[in-house]
Amino acid sequence: MTVTDEAPAGTIHRRALINGEWVEGSQGSFEVKSPFSGDVLGTVTACGPDDVDRAVAAARAAQPGWASVPLLDRVDLMYRAYALCKERNEEIAQTITREMGKTIRESREEMVQYACEHFRRAAEDVLRYRGQVLPSTEERTNNKRLLVTRRPAGVVGVITPWNFPVDIAAISICYAVAIGDTVVWKPSEYAPLSSAMLADIFVDAGFPPGVVNMVTGAGEVGAAIVEHDDVDVIAFTGNTATGERIARSAGLKRLLLELGGNGPIIVMPDADLDKAVEASILGCFYLAGQCCTAAERILVHDAVHDEFVRRLEDRTRRLRVGDPADDATDMGPLCNAGTLRKVRDHIKDARDGGATVTEIGVADNLLYPPTILTEVTEDMVIARDETFGPVAPIIRFSDPSEAIRIANGTPFGLNAALFTNSLSDAWRMAERLEHGTVLVNESTNYWDQLGPFGGAKKSGVGRELSTWMLDALTEIKHIVFDIGTDDHSHGGGAA
Ligand code: NDP
């Protein structure tokens, strides 16, 4: 994070949003640069713990009033924000591409298919979120009624990464405010300009002051939210190491942690190879591999290994890598120097360990060529850790049990994919994969916005999207009624 005093001429400056006001933080400003051109795009105010205090106080003060706004009025506001988001999709998509480098087609997908739709889905889901009435099992009367309902958890600290900066933030924020929580949000320092445009939508749609607050800055700002006594829930999406740090310092707060992955694609001998190749292209090279659900390992059966590799190389050679703002580009640059370093380190370790590395194109600053690695073994770092870059590491296997053992052999468990035409293999192998989502004959990078999303093992805690998201953002409330004996018995029927 480069700290600066003022925005260079011709660029924009964005502030933090606290209690409905756009304000300067206490720690100066930082620059936002294009990962493709290196140009400074703007500056953003840097907040400190005192700014977090003010934001949390505003969220706390606003929460009871917000939760008592009639549900239909909250839903109307969500729809107003949905309309604004649709109007602004294109300008926000352009900003995402400029500041974090995903291609403009990927940014449009992020806005149109995901971010924008969270407003509508949260509005719909909150209307259909139901409780239960249970019979009493404690005493032999007909006098007790047990009501199980949910109440908003309170103040939600939302901390988000740069790879889907608006989509991922919109999930937590939309569902939180729809159910009656208030929010203090820390966006990624690599995508604060598009994030501020999401915050604009809540202000312009007319959400009351304090319902959505945004504090910008680096990791310390997120840490201050996590450690704050007056925050009830942390909804964090990011790296597993950061998630573990958060889990250690969050105390007794409720946690929703969406963390890293190391997704395998398993290609069985009877698979449709062209389909498996397309899924691997999407899994390995979409967003230059910078997806939590990326295909980080491709496990290919010996019988089809050589043919699969040949087809994957041919298909990869047709990818157009370059300027992310160009509609024709298939793959843009990596987002930042730290990601580039990790990709290089993982490839070097694999090469040193005996893997064959085929780079399709040449590296140019943060533009990294799509890279296929063969003869990868389980002990290599690239097979064990999340690389988060445009790599397709291929591991051979000779029977389904070996494939399952390798696929389950890392600490991660987000998405796994399996290509086979055998219903029996598909069913049995899907059952044995220790992953939050298993996709049969589909890429790891396939998401359904109404399904539970989240990881097993070190890929996360809890599930997001739809009603699972509402479960994470509310507390169960149990109300016991004694309605007395039935004094108005009409005879002939149960109460
Ligand atoms: P990071 O964990 O580095 O950062 C995520 C957010 O946490 C950023 O806003 C960051 O601030 C902030 N942060 C950093 N340190 C702390 C701390 N100690 N306490 C609180 N907040 C902190 O992840 P990236 O932004 O690099 O995102 C990439 C990672 O996210 C990958 O591992 C990817 O797999 C994962 N991810 C998981 C998803 C899922 O749903 N499972 C979806 C998308 C990504 P800043 O960076 O501004 O300093």
XYZ file of C-alpha atoms and ligand atoms in Angstrom:
543
model
C 0.000 0.000 0.000
C 1.598 3.293 -1.131
C 0.612 6.102 1.228
C 0.187 9.513 -0.368
C -1.119 12.965 0.538
C -3.217 13.850 -2.486
C -4.773 12.395 -5.649
C -2.687 12.940 -8.802
C -4.302 15.280 -11.354
C -7.068 13.683 -13.408
C -7.675 10.830 -10.966
C -10.383 10.375 -8.368
C -10.242 10.318 -4.589
C -12.667 8.229 -2.534
C -13.497 8.498 1.158
C -14.798 6.146 3.806
C -18.544 5.893 4.518
C -19.387 6.303 8.193
C -22.913 6.976 9.462
C -24.097 8.131 6.055
C -21.247 10.643 5.558
C -18.283 10.335 3.201
C -15.326 11.116 5.485
C -11.522 11.087 5.495
C -9.810 8.398 7.559
C -7.107 9.163 10.103
C -4.165 7.500 8.269
C -3.715 9.563 5.073
C -4.477 8.072 1.677
C -3.235 5.258 -0.522
C -2.866 4.920 -4.274
C -4.718 2.495 -6.506
C -2.768 1.363 -9.592
C -3.740 -0.570 -12.696
C -2.033 -3.988 -12.668
C -1.951 -3.872 -16.489
C -0.531 -0.393 -17.197
C 0.847 0.572 -13.783
C -1.026 3.916 -14.053
C -2.305 5.510 -10.857
C -6.112 5.405 -11.077
C -6.905 7.273 -7.904
C -6.417 7.539 -4.175
C -8.485 6.258 -1.295
C -8.580 7.390 2.302
C -6.827 5.101 4.792
C -8.714 4.401 8.024
C -7.361 3.470 11.437
C -8.793 1.845 14.582
C -10.489 5.111 15.653
C -12.367 5.236 12.325
C -13.387 1.610 12.851
C -14.676 2.596 16.316
C -16.842 5.314 14.796
C -18.154 3.016 12.074
C -19.010 0.268 14.571
C -20.721 2.804 16.869
C -22.804 4.061 13.918
C -23.750 0.513 12.919
C -24.651 -0.383 16.527
C -26.799 2.739 16.962
C -28.612 2.178 13.657
C -29.284 -1.547 14.083
C -32.389 -1.678 16.356
C -34.197 0.965 14.305
C -33.232 -0.732 11.058
C -34.403 -4.147 12.280
C -37.786 -2.649 13.187
C -38.370 -1.123 9.730
C -41.252 -3.162 8.233
C -39.918 -6.062 6.209
C -41.742 -4.925 3.080
C -40.095 -1.491 3.324
C -36.647 -3.095 3.623
C -37.453 -5.245 0.617
C -38.550 -2.167 -1.383
C -35.182 -0.567 -0.615
C -33.396 -3.701 -1.794
C -35.278 -3.516 -5.090
C -34.458 0.186 -5.465
C -30.783 -0.656 -4.950
C -31.129 -3.549 -7.430
C -32.394 -1.140 -10.096
C -29.513 1.273 -9.418
C -26.994 -1.554 -9.592
C -28.361 -2.633 -12.972
C -28.106 0.956 -14.267
C -24.483 1.152 -13.101
C -23.317 -2.350 -14.049
C -21.156 -1.261 -16.935
C -19.307 1.589 -15.206
C -18.624 -0.593 -12.164
C -17.427 -3.442 -14.419
C -15.028 -1.045 -16.173
C -13.663 0.053 -12.786
C -13.144 -3.540 -11.602
C -11.168 -4.281 -14.763
C -9.053 -1.148 -14.437
C -8.137 -1.631 -10.783
C -7.706 -5.397 -10.389
C -7.122 -6.572 -13.949
C -9.780 -9.180 -14.681
C -11.009 -9.051 -18.279
C -13.939 -6.826 -19.062
C -16.019 -9.895 -19.954
C -15.239 -11.372 -16.535
C -16.107 -8.066 -14.835
C -19.432 -7.869 -16.681
C -20.175 -11.424 -15.581
C -19.314 -10.459 -11.994
C -21.710 -7.519 -12.097
C -24.580 -8.777 -14.238
C -24.795 -12.420 -13.164
C -23.698 -12.136 -9.550
C -23.291 -8.781 -7.775
C -26.429 -7.154 -9.031
C -28.556 -10.242 -8.532
C -27.660 -10.507 -4.832
C -29.902 -7.488 -4.155
C -32.875 -9.262 -5.733
C -32.100 -12.694 -4.281
C -31.649 -11.329 -0.750
C -34.991 -9.508 -1.100
C -36.669 -12.736 -2.245
C -34.995 -15.035 0.278
C -35.799 -12.830 3.257
C -39.505 -13.001 2.391
C -39.419 -16.790 2.415
C -37.243 -17.314 5.486
C -39.304 -19.396 7.906
C -39.337 -20.480 11.513
C -41.017 -23.445 13.204
C -43.602 -24.177 15.873
C -42.752 -27.305 17.879
C -44.854 -29.395 20.248
C -43.801 -29.689 23.868
C -42.055 -32.882 24.866
C -41.326 -31.851 28.442
C -44.711 -32.440 30.104
C -47.847 -34.454 29.417
C -50.137 -31.484 28.685
C -51.325 -29.735 25.587
C -50.379 -26.340 27.034
C -46.942 -25.500 25.683
C -46.030 -24.098 22.274
C -42.384 -23.700 21.257
C -41.682 -21.021 18.673
C -38.339 -21.210 16.890
C -37.554 -18.015 15.060
C -34.506 -15.997 14.078
C -33.392 -12.534 15.036
C -30.759 -10.420 13.243
C -27.363 -11.086 14.846
C -26.602 -7.332 15.104
C -23.486 -5.698 13.655
C -21.757 -7.665 10.898
C -18.091 -7.046 10.062
C -17.637 -7.817 6.359
C -14.060 -8.266 5.088
C -13.561 -8.987 1.406
C -10.827 -9.903 -1.123
C -9.936 -8.380 -4.490
C -10.777 -11.208 -6.908
C -14.569 -10.656 -6.931
C -14.555 -7.324 -5.119
C -18.173 -6.318 -5.709
C -19.835 -9.741 -5.975
C -18.422 -11.156 -2.748
C -19.103 -7.982 -0.779
C -22.630 -7.765 -2.173
C -23.483 -11.273 -0.939
C -22.744 -10.502 2.708
C -23.970 -6.918 2.718
C -27.239 -7.551 0.841
C -28.217 -10.540 2.982
C -27.176 -8.769 6.203
C -29.192 -5.625 5.618
C -32.171 -7.509 4.177
C -32.515 -9.513 7.414
C -32.062 -6.433 9.661
C -28.360 -6.426 10.530
C -26.098 -3.430 10.001
C -22.652 -3.609 8.425
C -19.087 -2.358 8.786
C -17.266 -3.345 5.599
C -13.535 -3.409 4.853
C -12.942 -3.910 1.122
C -9.612 -5.041 -0.342
C -6.968 -2.364 -0.767
C -6.556 -3.672 -4.361
C -10.147 -2.925 -5.372
C -11.439 0.001 -3.293
C -12.726 2.105 -6.196
C -15.275 -0.409 -7.448
C -16.072 -1.191 -3.804
C -16.889 2.481 -3.167
C -19.285 2.304 -6.128
C -21.139 -0.524 -4.387
C -21.329 1.613 -1.230
C -22.714 4.479 -3.382
C -25.651 2.262 -4.343
C -26.749 1.812 -0.721
C -26.501 5.565 -0.083
C -28.280 6.550 -3.297
C -31.042 3.967 -2.839
C -31.881 5.638 0.503
C -30.666 3.172 3.145
C -30.613 5.051 6.489
C -27.267 6.370 7.825
C -25.262 3.779 9.734
C -26.848 0.726 8.061
C -23.926 0.245 5.656
C -20.531 1.660 6.649
C -17.311 1.225 4.682
C -13.823 1.669 6.155
C -10.975 1.513 3.641
C -7.326 0.633 4.191
C -5.063 -2.368 4.608
C -5.276 -5.525 6.697
C -4.991 -3.691 10.061
C -8.408 -2.138 9.411
C -9.869 -5.621 9.011
C -8.065 -6.753 12.162
C -9.570 -3.825 14.115
C -13.059 -4.911 13.038
C -12.367 -8.528 14.010
C -11.117 -7.525 17.471
C -13.877 -4.984 18.117
C -16.054 -5.928 21.110
C -19.189 -4.445 19.590
C -19.171 -6.530 16.403
C -21.337 -9.659 16.508
C -20.492 -11.543 13.309
C -17.459 -11.660 11.033
C -18.189 -12.551 7.399
C -14.710 -12.937 5.936
C -13.616 -14.065 2.481
C -9.909 -14.399 1.779
C -6.814 -16.459 2.270
C -6.767 -19.450 4.635
C -3.825 -18.014 6.608
C -5.733 -14.746 7.173
C -8.844 -16.742 8.083
C -6.930 -18.698 10.721
C -5.544 -15.451 12.168
C -9.088 -14.058 12.306
C -10.413 -17.205 13.998
C -7.743 -16.825 16.703
C -8.535 -13.188 17.460
C -12.317 -13.035 16.986
C -13.183 -14.247 20.485
C -16.781 -15.461 20.723
C -18.079 -13.740 17.602
C -20.017 -15.813 15.101
C -17.799 -16.588 12.105
C -18.498 -17.164 8.439
C -15.134 -17.871 6.789
C -14.840 -18.428 3.024
C -11.194 -19.340 2.456
C -8.719 -20.747 -0.058
C -9.000 -23.869 -2.174
C -6.915 -26.418 -4.043
C -9.622 -27.843 -6.277
C -8.961 -31.065 -8.154
C -10.479 -32.014 -11.503
C -10.457 -35.812 -11.873
C -10.508 -37.155 -15.434
C -11.531 -40.814 -15.560
C -10.691 -43.073 -18.553
C -14.288 -42.993 -19.854
C -14.623 -39.186 -19.604
C -15.713 -36.949 -22.459
C -12.204 -35.542 -22.991
C -13.243 -32.412 -24.875
C -15.636 -31.521 -22.083
C -12.932 -32.163 -19.480
C -10.501 -29.965 -21.455
C -13.008 -27.083 -21.620
C -13.654 -27.441 -17.889
C -9.913 -27.318 -17.238
C -9.500 -24.190 -19.385
C -12.259 -22.527 -17.362
C -10.927 -23.958 -14.111
C -7.265 -23.027 -14.610
C -7.307 -19.854 -16.700
C -10.555 -18.010 -15.894
C -9.510 -14.830 -14.054
C -5.893 -15.943 -14.664
C -6.479 -18.729 -12.132
C -7.203 -16.285 -9.296
C -10.388 -18.000 -8.074
C -10.934 -19.816 -4.794
C -12.676 -22.518 -6.852
C -9.952 -22.696 -9.521
C -8.820 -26.095 -10.782
C -5.506 -26.129 -8.963
C -4.745 -29.769 -9.867
C -5.845 -31.932 -12.791
C -5.748 -35.642 -11.999
C -5.762 -37.636 -15.246
C -6.012 -41.412 -15.634
C -2.981 -43.034 -17.315
C -5.142 -44.388 -20.144
C -6.109 -40.908 -21.399
C -3.228 -38.818 -20.025
C -1.264 -38.154 -23.216
C -4.332 -37.424 -25.330
C -5.757 -35.109 -22.638
C -2.480 -33.170 -22.405
C -2.284 -32.826 -26.201
C -5.840 -31.457 -26.421
C -5.338 -29.137 -23.432
C -2.197 -27.639 -24.984
C -3.940 -27.107 -28.338
C -6.877 -25.404 -26.669
C -4.646 -23.264 -24.424
C -2.733 -21.971 -27.461
C -5.971 -20.377 -28.676
C -6.356 -18.199 -25.528
C -5.786 -14.489 -26.101
C -3.792 -12.979 -23.228
C -3.381 -9.221 -22.877
C -5.205 -5.945 -22.230
C -8.097 -6.783 -19.887
C -10.143 -3.840 -21.184
C -10.214 -5.336 -24.695
C -13.399 -7.349 -25.327
C -11.410 -9.947 -27.269
C -9.046 -10.777 -24.374
C -9.546 -14.135 -22.659
C -7.017 -13.707 -19.843
C -5.660 -10.555 -18.213
C -2.796 -9.917 -15.772
C -2.335 -11.112 -12.227
C -3.664 -8.613 -9.717
C -0.530 -7.871 -7.735
C 3.157 -8.576 -7.179
C 2.535 -10.915 -4.229
C 0.398 -13.202 -6.402
C 3.055 -13.185 -9.149
C 5.741 -14.120 -6.621
C 3.755 -17.081 -5.376
C 3.043 -18.348 -8.908
C 6.744 -18.130 -9.831
C 7.821 -19.861 -6.601
C 5.367 -22.733 -7.098
C 6.438 -23.273 -10.719
C 10.130 -23.167 -9.789
C 9.587 -25.738 -7.041
C 7.752 -28.026 -9.508
C 10.447 -27.635 -12.170
C 13.186 -28.339 -9.589
C 11.259 -31.435 -8.524
C 11.164 -32.846 -12.061
C 7.927 -31.488 -13.578
C 7.870 -30.501 -17.265
C 6.770 -26.874 -17.581
C 5.182 -25.596 -20.811
C 4.584 -21.842 -20.808
C 2.263 -20.810 -23.621
C 3.415 -17.239 -24.278
C 5.879 -14.996 -22.465
C 5.652 -13.198 -19.147
C 5.384 -9.377 -19.217
C 5.220 -7.729 -15.790
C 1.980 -8.993 -14.227
C 0.860 -10.724 -17.428
C 1.774 -14.342 -16.796
C 1.400 -16.904 -19.615
C -0.957 -19.869 -19.255
C 1.306 -22.671 -18.043
C 0.811 -26.440 -18.240
C 2.839 -28.687 -15.948
C 3.092 -32.451 -16.448
C 4.692 -35.143 -14.294
C 3.572 -33.214 -11.206
C 3.774 -35.225 -7.996
C 1.865 -34.889 -4.747
C 4.865 -33.691 -2.744
C 5.363 -30.553 -4.877
C 4.192 -27.241 -3.406
C 2.024 -26.612 -6.473
C 0.072 -29.802 -5.651
C -0.293 -29.080 -1.938
C -0.877 -25.326 -1.684
C -3.149 -22.833 -3.435
C -1.203 -21.249 -6.350
C -3.833 -18.693 -7.467
C -2.362 -18.269 -10.955
C -2.790 -19.457 -14.564
C -1.367 -22.940 -14.091
C -2.631 -26.399 -15.029
C -0.621 -28.910 -12.938
C -1.330 -32.427 -14.209
C -0.959 -35.463 -11.947
C -1.304 -39.033 -13.252
C -3.309 -41.751 -11.502
C -4.103 -45.347 -12.311
C -7.245 -46.218 -10.295
C -10.177 -44.346 -8.723
C -9.035 -44.933 -5.136
C -5.672 -43.356 -5.905
C -7.454 -40.354 -7.466
C -9.624 -39.911 -4.368
C -6.624 -40.222 -2.050
C -4.714 -37.522 -3.998
C -7.776 -35.280 -4.315
C -8.396 -35.473 -0.550
C -4.706 -35.258 0.316
C -4.443 -31.517 0.986
C -5.788 -29.404 3.855
C -8.309 -27.738 1.497
C -11.854 -28.826 0.619
C -13.743 -26.230 -1.405
C -14.785 -27.477 -4.882
C -13.831 -30.709 -6.645
C -14.823 -31.852 -10.133
C -15.083 -35.289 -11.647
C -15.382 -36.314 -15.302
C -16.815 -39.751 -16.030
C -19.704 -41.314 -17.918
C -20.195 -44.003 -15.302
C -23.096 -43.183 -13.005
C -21.762 -45.603 -10.428
C -18.233 -44.105 -10.380
C -19.667 -40.581 -10.294
C -21.913 -41.315 -7.341
C -19.393 -43.296 -5.310
C -16.479 -40.937 -5.948
C -18.581 -37.828 -5.229
C -19.478 -39.355 -1.867
C -15.810 -39.923 -1.022
C -14.523 -36.461 -1.972
C -14.090 -34.296 1.135
C -15.199 -31.073 -0.551
C -18.001 -28.562 0.061
C -19.177 -28.927 -3.541
C -18.521 -31.786 -5.977
C -19.273 -31.123 -9.636
C -19.871 -34.067 -11.935
C -18.984 -33.351 -15.587
C -18.710 -29.617 -14.843
C -15.785 -27.320 -14.013
C -14.743 -26.412 -10.469
C -15.455 -22.827 -11.546
C -19.209 -23.351 -11.786
C -21.429 -21.661 -9.232
C -25.143 -21.703 -8.619
C -26.249 -18.710 -6.613
C -29.038 -20.635 -4.871
C -26.861 -23.512 -3.678
C -24.873 -23.622 -0.413
C -21.351 -22.334 -1.084
C -18.412 -22.966 1.210
C -15.573 -25.222 2.066
C -14.731 -28.233 4.169
C -11.452 -28.544 6.109
C -9.258 -25.423 5.794
C -11.393 -23.955 3.022
C -13.822 -22.408 5.438
C -16.360 -22.379 8.219
C -20.078 -22.208 7.394
C -21.930 -21.806 4.102
C -23.025 -18.711 2.223
C -25.740 -17.838 -0.327
C -29.505 -18.098 -0.047
C -30.980 -19.290 3.252
C -27.594 -20.591 4.459
C -26.410 -16.991 4.351
C -29.383 -15.876 6.420
C -28.637 -18.656 8.942
C -25.086 -17.291 9.299
C -26.280 -13.728 9.879
C -28.971 -14.436 12.471
C -29.306 -15.923 15.941
C -31.805 -18.646 16.721
C -34.491 -17.354 19.080
C -36.592 -19.863 21.000
C -39.811 -18.580 22.587
C -41.801 -20.879 24.865
C -45.499 -20.170 25.419
C -47.663 -21.676 28.103
C -51.157 -21.098 26.774
C -52.856 -22.711 29.772
C -55.490 -25.430 29.745
C -58.241 -25.343 27.167
C -61.144 -23.540 28.922
C -63.218 -23.301 25.755
C -63.311 -26.910 24.790
C -65.858 -27.325 22.043
C -65.661 -31.058 22.407
C -65.133 -33.502 19.655
C -61.788 -32.101 18.457
C -58.212 -31.452 19.263
C -56.970 -27.954 20.032
P -6.397 -11.904 1.984
O -6.696 -12.886 3.037
O -5.005 -11.444 1.822
O -7.268 -10.579 2.196
C -8.690 -10.600 2.307
C -9.142 -9.356 3.062
O -8.706 -9.459 4.424
C -8.546 -8.069 2.525
O -9.505 -7.047 2.636
C -7.376 -7.860 3.463
O -6.893 -6.552 3.510
C -7.969 -8.297 4.781
N -7.011 -8.660 5.818
C -5.684 -8.920 5.690
N -5.157 -9.241 6.893
C -6.164 -9.190 7.795
C -6.255 -9.443 9.202
N -5.213 -9.814 9.919
N -7.448 -9.300 9.799
C -8.543 -8.956 9.079
N -8.516 -8.701 7.749
C -7.345 -8.823 7.108
O -6.956 -12.509 0.604
P -6.835 -11.886 -0.842
O -7.470 -10.543 -0.872
O -5.445 -12.024 -1.347
O -7.795 -12.869 -1.651
C -7.384 -14.063 -2.217
C -7.741 -15.231 -1.303
O -9.143 -15.239 -1.075
C -7.439 -16.587 -1.926
O -6.854 -17.431 -0.961
C -8.813 -17.105 -2.333
O -8.884 -18.512 -2.413
C -9.672 -16.543 -1.253
N -11.051 -16.461 -1.699
C -11.966 -17.333 -1.159
C -13.259 -17.349 -1.630
C -14.277 -18.269 -1.060
O -15.470 -17.977 -1.203
N -13.912 -19.377 -0.402
C -13.701 -16.459 -2.709
C -12.662 -15.554 -3.174
C -11.397 -15.577 -2.673
P -5.850 -5.989 2.405
O -5.583 -7.073 1.408
O -6.538 -4.840 1.821
O -4.622 -5.646 3.146
